[in-house]
Coordinates of C-alpha atoms and ligand atoms in Angstrom, one line a residue:
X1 CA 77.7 107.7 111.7
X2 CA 78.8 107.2 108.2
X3 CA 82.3 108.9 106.9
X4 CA 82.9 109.8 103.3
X5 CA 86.0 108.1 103.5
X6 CA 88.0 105.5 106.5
X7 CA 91.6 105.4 106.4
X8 CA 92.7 101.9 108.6
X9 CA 96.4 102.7 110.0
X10 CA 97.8 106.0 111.8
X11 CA 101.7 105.5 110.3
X12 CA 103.5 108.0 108.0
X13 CA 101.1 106.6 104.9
X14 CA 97.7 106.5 106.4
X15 CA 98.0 110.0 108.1
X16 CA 99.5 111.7 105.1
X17 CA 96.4 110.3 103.3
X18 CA 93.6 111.0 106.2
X19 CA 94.9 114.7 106.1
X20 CA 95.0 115.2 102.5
X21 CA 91.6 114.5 102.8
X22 CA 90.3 116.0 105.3
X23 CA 92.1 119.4 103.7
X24 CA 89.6 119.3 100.7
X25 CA 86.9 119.0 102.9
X26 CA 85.9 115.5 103.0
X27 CA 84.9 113.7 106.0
X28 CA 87.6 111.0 107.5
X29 CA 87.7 109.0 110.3
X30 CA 91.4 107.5 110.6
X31 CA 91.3 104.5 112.5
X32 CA 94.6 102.5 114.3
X33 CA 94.5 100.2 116.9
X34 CA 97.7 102.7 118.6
X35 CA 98.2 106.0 118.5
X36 CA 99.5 107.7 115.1
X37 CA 103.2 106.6 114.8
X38 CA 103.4 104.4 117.1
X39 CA 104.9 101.2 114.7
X40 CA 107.6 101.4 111.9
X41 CA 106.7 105.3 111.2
X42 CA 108.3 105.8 114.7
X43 CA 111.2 103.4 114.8
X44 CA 112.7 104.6 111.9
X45 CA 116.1 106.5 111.1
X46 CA 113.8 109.6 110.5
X47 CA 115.3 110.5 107.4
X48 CA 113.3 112.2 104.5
X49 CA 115.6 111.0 101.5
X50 CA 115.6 113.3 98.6
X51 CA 118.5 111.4 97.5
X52 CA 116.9 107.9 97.7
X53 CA 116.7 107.5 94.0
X54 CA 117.9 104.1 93.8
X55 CA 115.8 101.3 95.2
X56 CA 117.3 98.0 97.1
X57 CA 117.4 95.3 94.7
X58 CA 118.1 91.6 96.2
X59 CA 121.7 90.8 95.5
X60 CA 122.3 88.9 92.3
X61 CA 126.3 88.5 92.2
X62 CA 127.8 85.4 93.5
X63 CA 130.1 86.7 96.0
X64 CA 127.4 89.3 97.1
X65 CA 125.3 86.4 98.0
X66 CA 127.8 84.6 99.5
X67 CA 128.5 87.1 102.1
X68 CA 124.9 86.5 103.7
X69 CA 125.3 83.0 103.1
X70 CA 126.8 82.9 107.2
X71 CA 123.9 85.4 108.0
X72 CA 126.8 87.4 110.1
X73 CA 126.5 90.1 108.6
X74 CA 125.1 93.6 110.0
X75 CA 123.3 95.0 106.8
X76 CA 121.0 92.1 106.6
X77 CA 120.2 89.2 108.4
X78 CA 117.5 86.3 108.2
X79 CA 115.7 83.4 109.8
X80 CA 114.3 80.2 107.7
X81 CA 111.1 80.3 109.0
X82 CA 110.9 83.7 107.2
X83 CA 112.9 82.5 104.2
X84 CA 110.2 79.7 103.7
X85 CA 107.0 81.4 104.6
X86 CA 107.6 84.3 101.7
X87 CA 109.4 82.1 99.8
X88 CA 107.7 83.0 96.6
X89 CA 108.2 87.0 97.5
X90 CA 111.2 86.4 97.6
X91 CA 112.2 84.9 93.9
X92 CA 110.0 87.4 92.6
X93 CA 112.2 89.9 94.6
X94 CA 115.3 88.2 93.1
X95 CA 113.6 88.1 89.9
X96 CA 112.5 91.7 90.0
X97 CA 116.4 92.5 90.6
X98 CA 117.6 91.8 87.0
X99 CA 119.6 95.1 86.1
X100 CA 117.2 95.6 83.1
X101 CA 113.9 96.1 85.4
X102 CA 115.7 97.7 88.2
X103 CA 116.3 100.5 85.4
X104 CA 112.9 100.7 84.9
X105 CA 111.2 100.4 88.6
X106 CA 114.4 103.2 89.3
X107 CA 112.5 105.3 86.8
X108 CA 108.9 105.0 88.4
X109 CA 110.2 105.0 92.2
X110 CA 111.8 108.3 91.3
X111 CA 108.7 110.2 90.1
X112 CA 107.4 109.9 93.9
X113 CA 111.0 110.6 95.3
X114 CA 111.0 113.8 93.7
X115 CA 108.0 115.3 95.1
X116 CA 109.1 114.0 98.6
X117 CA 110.5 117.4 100.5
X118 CA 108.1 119.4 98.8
X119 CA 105.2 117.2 100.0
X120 CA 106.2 116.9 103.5
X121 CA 106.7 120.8 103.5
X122 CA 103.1 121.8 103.1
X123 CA 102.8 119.0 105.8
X124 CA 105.0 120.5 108.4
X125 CA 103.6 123.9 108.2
X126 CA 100.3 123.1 108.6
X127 CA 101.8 121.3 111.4
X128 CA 103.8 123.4 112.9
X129 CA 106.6 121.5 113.5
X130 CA 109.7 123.1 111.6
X131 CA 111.0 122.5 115.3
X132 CA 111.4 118.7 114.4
X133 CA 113.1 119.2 111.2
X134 CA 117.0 120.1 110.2
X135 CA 117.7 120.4 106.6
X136 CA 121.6 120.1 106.9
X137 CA 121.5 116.4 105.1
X138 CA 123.1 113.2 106.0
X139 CA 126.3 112.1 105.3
X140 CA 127.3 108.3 104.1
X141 CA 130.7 107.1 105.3
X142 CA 132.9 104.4 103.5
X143 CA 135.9 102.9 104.5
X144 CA 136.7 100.9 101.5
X145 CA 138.1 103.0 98.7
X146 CA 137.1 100.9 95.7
X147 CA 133.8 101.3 97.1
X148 CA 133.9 104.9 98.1
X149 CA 135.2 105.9 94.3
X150 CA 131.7 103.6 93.0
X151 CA 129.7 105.7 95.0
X152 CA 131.0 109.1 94.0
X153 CA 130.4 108.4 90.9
X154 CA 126.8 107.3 91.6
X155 CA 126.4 110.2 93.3
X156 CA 127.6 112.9 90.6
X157 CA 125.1 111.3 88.1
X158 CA 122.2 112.0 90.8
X159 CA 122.9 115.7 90.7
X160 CA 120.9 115.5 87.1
X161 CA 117.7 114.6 89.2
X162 CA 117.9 117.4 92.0
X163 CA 120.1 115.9 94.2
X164 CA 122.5 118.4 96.0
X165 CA 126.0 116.4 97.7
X166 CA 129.3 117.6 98.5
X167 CA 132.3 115.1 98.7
X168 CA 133.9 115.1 102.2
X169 CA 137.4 114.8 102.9
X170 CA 138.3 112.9 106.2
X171 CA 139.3 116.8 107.2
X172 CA 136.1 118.3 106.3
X173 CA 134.2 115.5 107.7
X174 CA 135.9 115.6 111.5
X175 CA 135.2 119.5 111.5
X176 CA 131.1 118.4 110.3
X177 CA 131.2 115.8 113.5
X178 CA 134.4 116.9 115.9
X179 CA 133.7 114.2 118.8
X180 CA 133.2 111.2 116.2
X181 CA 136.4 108.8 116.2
X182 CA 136.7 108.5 112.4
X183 CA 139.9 105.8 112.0
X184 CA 139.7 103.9 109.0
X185 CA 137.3 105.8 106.7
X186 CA 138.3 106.7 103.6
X187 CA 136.0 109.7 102.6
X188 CA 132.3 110.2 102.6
X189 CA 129.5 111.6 100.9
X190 CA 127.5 114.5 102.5
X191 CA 124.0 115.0 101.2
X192 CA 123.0 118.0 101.5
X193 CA 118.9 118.4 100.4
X194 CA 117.7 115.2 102.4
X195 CA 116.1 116.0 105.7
X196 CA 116.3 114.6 109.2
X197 CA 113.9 114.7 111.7
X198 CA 114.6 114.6 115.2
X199 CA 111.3 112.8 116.3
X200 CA 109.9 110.6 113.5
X201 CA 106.9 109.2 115.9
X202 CA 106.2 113.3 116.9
X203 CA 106.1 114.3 113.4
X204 CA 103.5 112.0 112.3
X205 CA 101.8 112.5 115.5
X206 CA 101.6 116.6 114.7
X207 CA 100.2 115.5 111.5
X208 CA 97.2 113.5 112.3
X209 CA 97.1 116.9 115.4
X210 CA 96.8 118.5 112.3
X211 CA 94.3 116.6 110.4
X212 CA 92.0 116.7 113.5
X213 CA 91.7 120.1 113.9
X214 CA 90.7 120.5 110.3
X215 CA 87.8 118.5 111.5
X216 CA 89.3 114.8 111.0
X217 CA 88.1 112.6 113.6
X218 CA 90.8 109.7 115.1
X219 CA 89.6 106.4 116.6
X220 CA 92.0 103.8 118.6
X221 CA 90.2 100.6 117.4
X222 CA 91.5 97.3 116.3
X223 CA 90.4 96.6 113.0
X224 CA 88.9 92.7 112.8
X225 CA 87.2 92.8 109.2
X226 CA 86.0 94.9 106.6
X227 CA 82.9 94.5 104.7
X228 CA 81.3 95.4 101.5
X229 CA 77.8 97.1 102.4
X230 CA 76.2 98.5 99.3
X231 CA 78.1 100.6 97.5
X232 CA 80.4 101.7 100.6
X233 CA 81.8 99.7 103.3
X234 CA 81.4 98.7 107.1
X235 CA 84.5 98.1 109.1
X236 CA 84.3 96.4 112.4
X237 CA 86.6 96.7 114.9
X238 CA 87.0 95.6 118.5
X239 CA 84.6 98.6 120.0
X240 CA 82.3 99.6 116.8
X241 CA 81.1 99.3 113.5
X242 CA 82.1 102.2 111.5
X243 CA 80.2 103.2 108.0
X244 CA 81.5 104.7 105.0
X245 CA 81.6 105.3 101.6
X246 CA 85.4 104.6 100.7
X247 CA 87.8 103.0 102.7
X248 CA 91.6 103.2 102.3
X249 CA 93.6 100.5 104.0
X250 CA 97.4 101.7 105.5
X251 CA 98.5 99.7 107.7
X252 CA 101.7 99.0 106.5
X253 CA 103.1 95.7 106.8
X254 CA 99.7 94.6 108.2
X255 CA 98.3 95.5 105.2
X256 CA 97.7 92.0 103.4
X257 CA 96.1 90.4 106.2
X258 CA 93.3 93.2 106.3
X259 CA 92.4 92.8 102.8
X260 CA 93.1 88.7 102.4
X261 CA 89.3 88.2 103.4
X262 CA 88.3 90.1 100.6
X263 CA 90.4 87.8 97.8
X264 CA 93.1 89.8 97.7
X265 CA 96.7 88.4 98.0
X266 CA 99.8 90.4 98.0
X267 CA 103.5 89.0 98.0
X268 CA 104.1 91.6 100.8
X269 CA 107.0 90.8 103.0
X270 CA 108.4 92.4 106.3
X271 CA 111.9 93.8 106.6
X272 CA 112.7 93.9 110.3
X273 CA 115.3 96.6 111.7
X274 CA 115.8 97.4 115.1
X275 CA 116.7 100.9 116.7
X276 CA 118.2 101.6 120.6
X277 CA 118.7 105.4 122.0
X278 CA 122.1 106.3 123.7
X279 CA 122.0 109.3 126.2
X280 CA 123.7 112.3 125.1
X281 CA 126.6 113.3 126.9
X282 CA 129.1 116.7 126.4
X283 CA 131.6 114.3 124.6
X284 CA 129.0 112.7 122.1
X285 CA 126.7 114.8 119.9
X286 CA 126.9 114.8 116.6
X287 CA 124.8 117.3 114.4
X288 CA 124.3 114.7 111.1
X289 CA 122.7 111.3 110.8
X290 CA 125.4 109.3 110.1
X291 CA 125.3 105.8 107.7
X292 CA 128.0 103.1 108.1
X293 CA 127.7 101.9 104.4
X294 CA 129.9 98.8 105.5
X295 CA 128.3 98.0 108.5
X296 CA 124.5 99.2 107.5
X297 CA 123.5 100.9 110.1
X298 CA 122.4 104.8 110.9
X299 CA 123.5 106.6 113.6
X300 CA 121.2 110.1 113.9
X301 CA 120.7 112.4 116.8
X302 CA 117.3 112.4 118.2
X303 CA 115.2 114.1 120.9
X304 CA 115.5 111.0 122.4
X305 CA 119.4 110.3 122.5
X306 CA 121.4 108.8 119.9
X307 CA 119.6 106.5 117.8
X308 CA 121.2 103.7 116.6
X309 CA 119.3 102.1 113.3
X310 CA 120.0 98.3 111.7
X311 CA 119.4 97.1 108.8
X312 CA 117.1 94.5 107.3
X313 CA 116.4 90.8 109.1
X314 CA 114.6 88.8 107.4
X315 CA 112.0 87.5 110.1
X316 CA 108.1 86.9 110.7
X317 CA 106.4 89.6 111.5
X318 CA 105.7 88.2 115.3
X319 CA 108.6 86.9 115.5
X320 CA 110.6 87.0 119.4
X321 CA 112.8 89.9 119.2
X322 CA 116.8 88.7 118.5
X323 CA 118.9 91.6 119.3
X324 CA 122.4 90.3 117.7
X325 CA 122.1 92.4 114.4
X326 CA 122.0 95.4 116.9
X327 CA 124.4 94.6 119.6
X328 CA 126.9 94.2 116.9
X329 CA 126.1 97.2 115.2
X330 CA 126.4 99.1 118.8
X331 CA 129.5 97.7 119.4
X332 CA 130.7 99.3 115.7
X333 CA 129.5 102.2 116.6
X334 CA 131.0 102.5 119.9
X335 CA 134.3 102.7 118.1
X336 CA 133.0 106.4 116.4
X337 CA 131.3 107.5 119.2
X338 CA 130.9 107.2 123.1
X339 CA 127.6 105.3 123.6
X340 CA 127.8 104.5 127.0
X341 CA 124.6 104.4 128.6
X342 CA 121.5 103.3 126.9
X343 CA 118.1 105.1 127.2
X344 CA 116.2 102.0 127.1
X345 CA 116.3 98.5 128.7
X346 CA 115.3 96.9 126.0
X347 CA 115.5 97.7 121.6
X348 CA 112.7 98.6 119.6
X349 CA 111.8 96.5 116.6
X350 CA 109.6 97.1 113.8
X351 CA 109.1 96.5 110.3
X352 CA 109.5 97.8 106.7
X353 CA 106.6 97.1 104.1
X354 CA 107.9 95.6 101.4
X355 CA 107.2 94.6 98.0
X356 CA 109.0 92.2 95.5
X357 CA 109.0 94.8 93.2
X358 CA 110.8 97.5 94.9
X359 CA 107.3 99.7 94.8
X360 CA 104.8 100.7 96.9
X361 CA 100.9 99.8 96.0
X362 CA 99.0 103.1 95.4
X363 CA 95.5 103.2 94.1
X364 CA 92.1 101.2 93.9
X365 CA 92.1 97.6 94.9
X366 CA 90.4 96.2 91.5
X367 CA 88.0 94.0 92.6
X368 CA 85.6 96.4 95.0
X369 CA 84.6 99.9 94.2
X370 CA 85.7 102.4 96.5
X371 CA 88.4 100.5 97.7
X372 CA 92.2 101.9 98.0
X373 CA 95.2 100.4 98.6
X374 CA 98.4 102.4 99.8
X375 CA 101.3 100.5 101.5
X376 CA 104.5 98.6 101.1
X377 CA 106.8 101.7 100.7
X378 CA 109.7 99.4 102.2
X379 CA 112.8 101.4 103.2
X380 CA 111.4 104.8 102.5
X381 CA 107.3 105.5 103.4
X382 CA 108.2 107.7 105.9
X383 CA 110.2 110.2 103.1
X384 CA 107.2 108.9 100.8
X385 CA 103.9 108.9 102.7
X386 CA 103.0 112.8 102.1
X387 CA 103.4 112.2 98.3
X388 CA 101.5 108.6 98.9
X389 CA 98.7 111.2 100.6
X390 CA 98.4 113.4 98.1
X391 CA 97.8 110.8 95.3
X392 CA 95.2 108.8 97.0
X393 CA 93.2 112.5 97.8
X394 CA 93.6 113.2 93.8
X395 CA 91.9 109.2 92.9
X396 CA 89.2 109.3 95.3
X397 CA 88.3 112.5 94.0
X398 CA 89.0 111.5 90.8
X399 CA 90.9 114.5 90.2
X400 CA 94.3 114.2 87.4
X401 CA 97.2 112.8 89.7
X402 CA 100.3 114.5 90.3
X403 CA 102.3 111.8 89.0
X404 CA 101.1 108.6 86.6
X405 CA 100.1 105.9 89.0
X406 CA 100.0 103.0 86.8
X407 CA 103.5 101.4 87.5
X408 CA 102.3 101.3 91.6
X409 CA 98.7 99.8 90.6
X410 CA 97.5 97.0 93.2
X411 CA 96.3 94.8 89.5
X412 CA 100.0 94.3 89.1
X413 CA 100.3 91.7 91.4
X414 CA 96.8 91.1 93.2
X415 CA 95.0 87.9 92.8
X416 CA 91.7 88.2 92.7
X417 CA 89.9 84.9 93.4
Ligands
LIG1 C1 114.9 100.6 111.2 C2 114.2 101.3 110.1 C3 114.7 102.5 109.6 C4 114.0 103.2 108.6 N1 114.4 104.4 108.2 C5 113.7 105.1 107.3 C6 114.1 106.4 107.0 O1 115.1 107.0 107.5 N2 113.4 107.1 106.0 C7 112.2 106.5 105.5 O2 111.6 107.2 104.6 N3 111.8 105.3 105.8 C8 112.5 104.6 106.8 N4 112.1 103.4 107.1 C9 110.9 102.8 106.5 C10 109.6 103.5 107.1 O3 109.7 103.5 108.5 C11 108.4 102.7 106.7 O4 108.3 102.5 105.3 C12 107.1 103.5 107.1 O5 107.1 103.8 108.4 C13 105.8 102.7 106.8 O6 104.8 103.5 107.1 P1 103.3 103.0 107.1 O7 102.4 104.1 107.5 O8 103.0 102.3 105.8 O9 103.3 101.8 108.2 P2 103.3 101.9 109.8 O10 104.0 103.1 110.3 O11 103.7 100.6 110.4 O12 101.7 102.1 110.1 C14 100.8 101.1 110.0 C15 99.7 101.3 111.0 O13 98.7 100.4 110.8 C16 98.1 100.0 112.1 N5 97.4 98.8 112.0 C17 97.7 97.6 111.4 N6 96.8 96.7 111.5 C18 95.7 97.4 112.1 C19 94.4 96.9 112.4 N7 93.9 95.7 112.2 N8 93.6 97.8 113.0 C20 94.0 99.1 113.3 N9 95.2 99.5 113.0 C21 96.1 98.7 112.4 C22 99.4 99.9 112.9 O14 99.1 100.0 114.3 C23 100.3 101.0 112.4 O15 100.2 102.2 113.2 C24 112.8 102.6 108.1 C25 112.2 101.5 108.7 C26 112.9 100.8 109.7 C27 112.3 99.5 110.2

């Protein structure tokens, strides 16, 4: 059977994409070698971040540097066979991070950002799944005041862009979270239009629900290569050849090494974080995601327990799990909150998409016709992948987009041999 269109990975991205689709009518086929969210769109901290306007630049100060230098630290770790394998990512990362072009990729990143709650709301009602979703924000803690007065005043100047926050005093914060333990911080930042949702793995699974019963059809296959065949494309995978007339790869941090046959080489890069669930007991719920801006981590209430979210390591993408970053993250966290039995034996780990630029790749490859590109959405494509959805409908259909796509083209950084 030949499809109009196959979208290659079931995470927050390729779904989003697969049921904007399908909702104008066009035939899909979504293809993932697991069931939709079953990687990084379900590890995550499950927050949709209205207020992510800023992106994650590599540190460029001395002494910021130096503090990673003894990788002991819980926001981001790293291993050299990482280091040297995307070695050249990463000093375009660094290079990237100069404060003049972090002004300007801020500028871009933010034109999806906005549309990011809005996009996920046509999403969840179709879905049906308001059920998974509080909209009582997130709150950041701090516990160093120079810090803490840096980020207040960050976050006033974000109210100019739509973002809604309240300043917390330590008062108003222990009535928010009454069984958190909250010695030593020194005020925090509530905000108030981000999103949490209490199942990210369910939410993109009632998604692709969604896209199937508008007609979208969903295959667990393991994509091995992807093939030009006259003016559409042939994808084989390990129980089928599929046929169709545009294909869209998703597949996250996989992404690269589906399209590398084809010429195409992007400096994309993983960003490992691992998550562990805690079981819920009378003396530890908490009704917010909390984030430990110190220690990096996320602490958020899920269906599944407590979930307990790390930071970045720097690692290979197969790389044997090493669960330090996390234990010492629990053991922070054990100090806010009882966490006394764990739901699993052992943690998950997945990885962010990242690109050296800060931005996701949205749009047509270059070289091939009818071939689309949309991953590497880093710390946010699970806030970004309805927006990411709606853009690649509006190209294939070569419709006007809802924002101008040029600062996320794949040209920007592909080489085409
Ligand atoms: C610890 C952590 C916390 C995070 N917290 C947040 C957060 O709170 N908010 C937020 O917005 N973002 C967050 N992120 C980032 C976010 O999770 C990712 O950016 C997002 O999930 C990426 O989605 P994706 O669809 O591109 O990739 P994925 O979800 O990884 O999906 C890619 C899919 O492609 C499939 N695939 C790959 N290769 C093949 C193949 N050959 N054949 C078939 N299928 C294939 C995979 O099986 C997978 O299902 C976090 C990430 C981590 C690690």
């Amino acid at each position: 059977m030949r499809y109009e269109v196959i979208v290659v990975g079931a995470g927050m991205v390729g779904t989003s994409i697969a049921w904007h689709l399908q909702e104008k009518k066009t035939k899909v086929l979504l293809i993932d070698r697991k069931s939709p969210g079953s990687e990084t769109s379900y590890g995550n901290a499950g927050l949709i971040q209205r207020e992510a306007i800023h992106i994650h630049p590599f540190p460029r100060q001395l002494f910021e540097l130096l503090k990673i230098v003894p990788n002991n630290n819980t926001s981001i770790r790293y291993r050299w066979p990482a280091l040297l394998h995307y070695r050249q990512a990463l000093l375009q990362y660094w290079q990237f991070s100069s404060q003049h072009l972090v002004q300007k990729i801020e500028k871009e990143w933010q034109t999806l950002i906005e549309h990011c709650t809005c996009e996920h709301q046509k999403m969840i009602t179709a879905a049906n799944v308001e059920n998974l979703i509080r909209r009582d924000g997130w709150i950041e803690i701090h516990r160093t005041e120079t810090k803490f007065k840096a980020a207040v005043e960050v976050a006033k100047k974000s109210c100019d862009q739509g973002v809604n926050h309240q300043i917390l005093s330590l008062k108003e914060l222990q009535k928010l979270e009454p069984h958190c333990n909250f010695k030593g911080v020194v005020g925090a930042i509530h905000w108030l239009n981000s999103w949490q949702v209490s199942n990210p793995g369910a939410l993109v699974k009632a998604y692709a629900k969604s896209f199937q019963n508008m007609g979208g059809e969903i295959r667990d296959s393991d994509v091995k290569k992807i093939l030009p065949d006259g003016d559409g494309w042939q994808i084989i995978t390990d129980d089928g050849i599929f046929y169709c007339n545009h294909i869209v790869v998703a597949a996250g941090p996989w992404s690269n090494q589906l399209i590398k046959p084809l010429g195409y080489d992007f400096p994309l890069f993983p960003m490992r974080g691992y998550h562990q669930h805690f079981k819920v007991q009378n003396e530890n719920t908490i009704n917010h995601s909390l984030v430990e801006v110190d220690k990096g981590f996320v602490m958020g209430p899920m269906q599944q327990g407590i979930r307990i979210t790390t930071g970045a390591e720097m690692t290979l993408i197969d790389a044997k799990k090493n669960v330090g970053q996390l234990s010492d993250v629990v053991a922070f966290a054990k100090k806010i909150l009882p966490l006394n039995d764990s739901v699993e034996n052992e943690p998950w780990c997945g990885s962010r998409p990242c690109m050296p630029d800060m931005k996701p790749v949205i749009g047509a490859a270059g070289k091939h016709a009818n071939l689309w590109l949309a991953f590497g959405h880093g710390h946010q494509g699970f806030t970004l992948g309805p927006i990411t959805g709606r853009i690649i409908e509006e190209l294939i259909h070569n419709k006007p987009t809802i924002v101008d796509v040029s600062p996320f083209n794949a040209q920007r950084f592909s080489k085409i041999e």
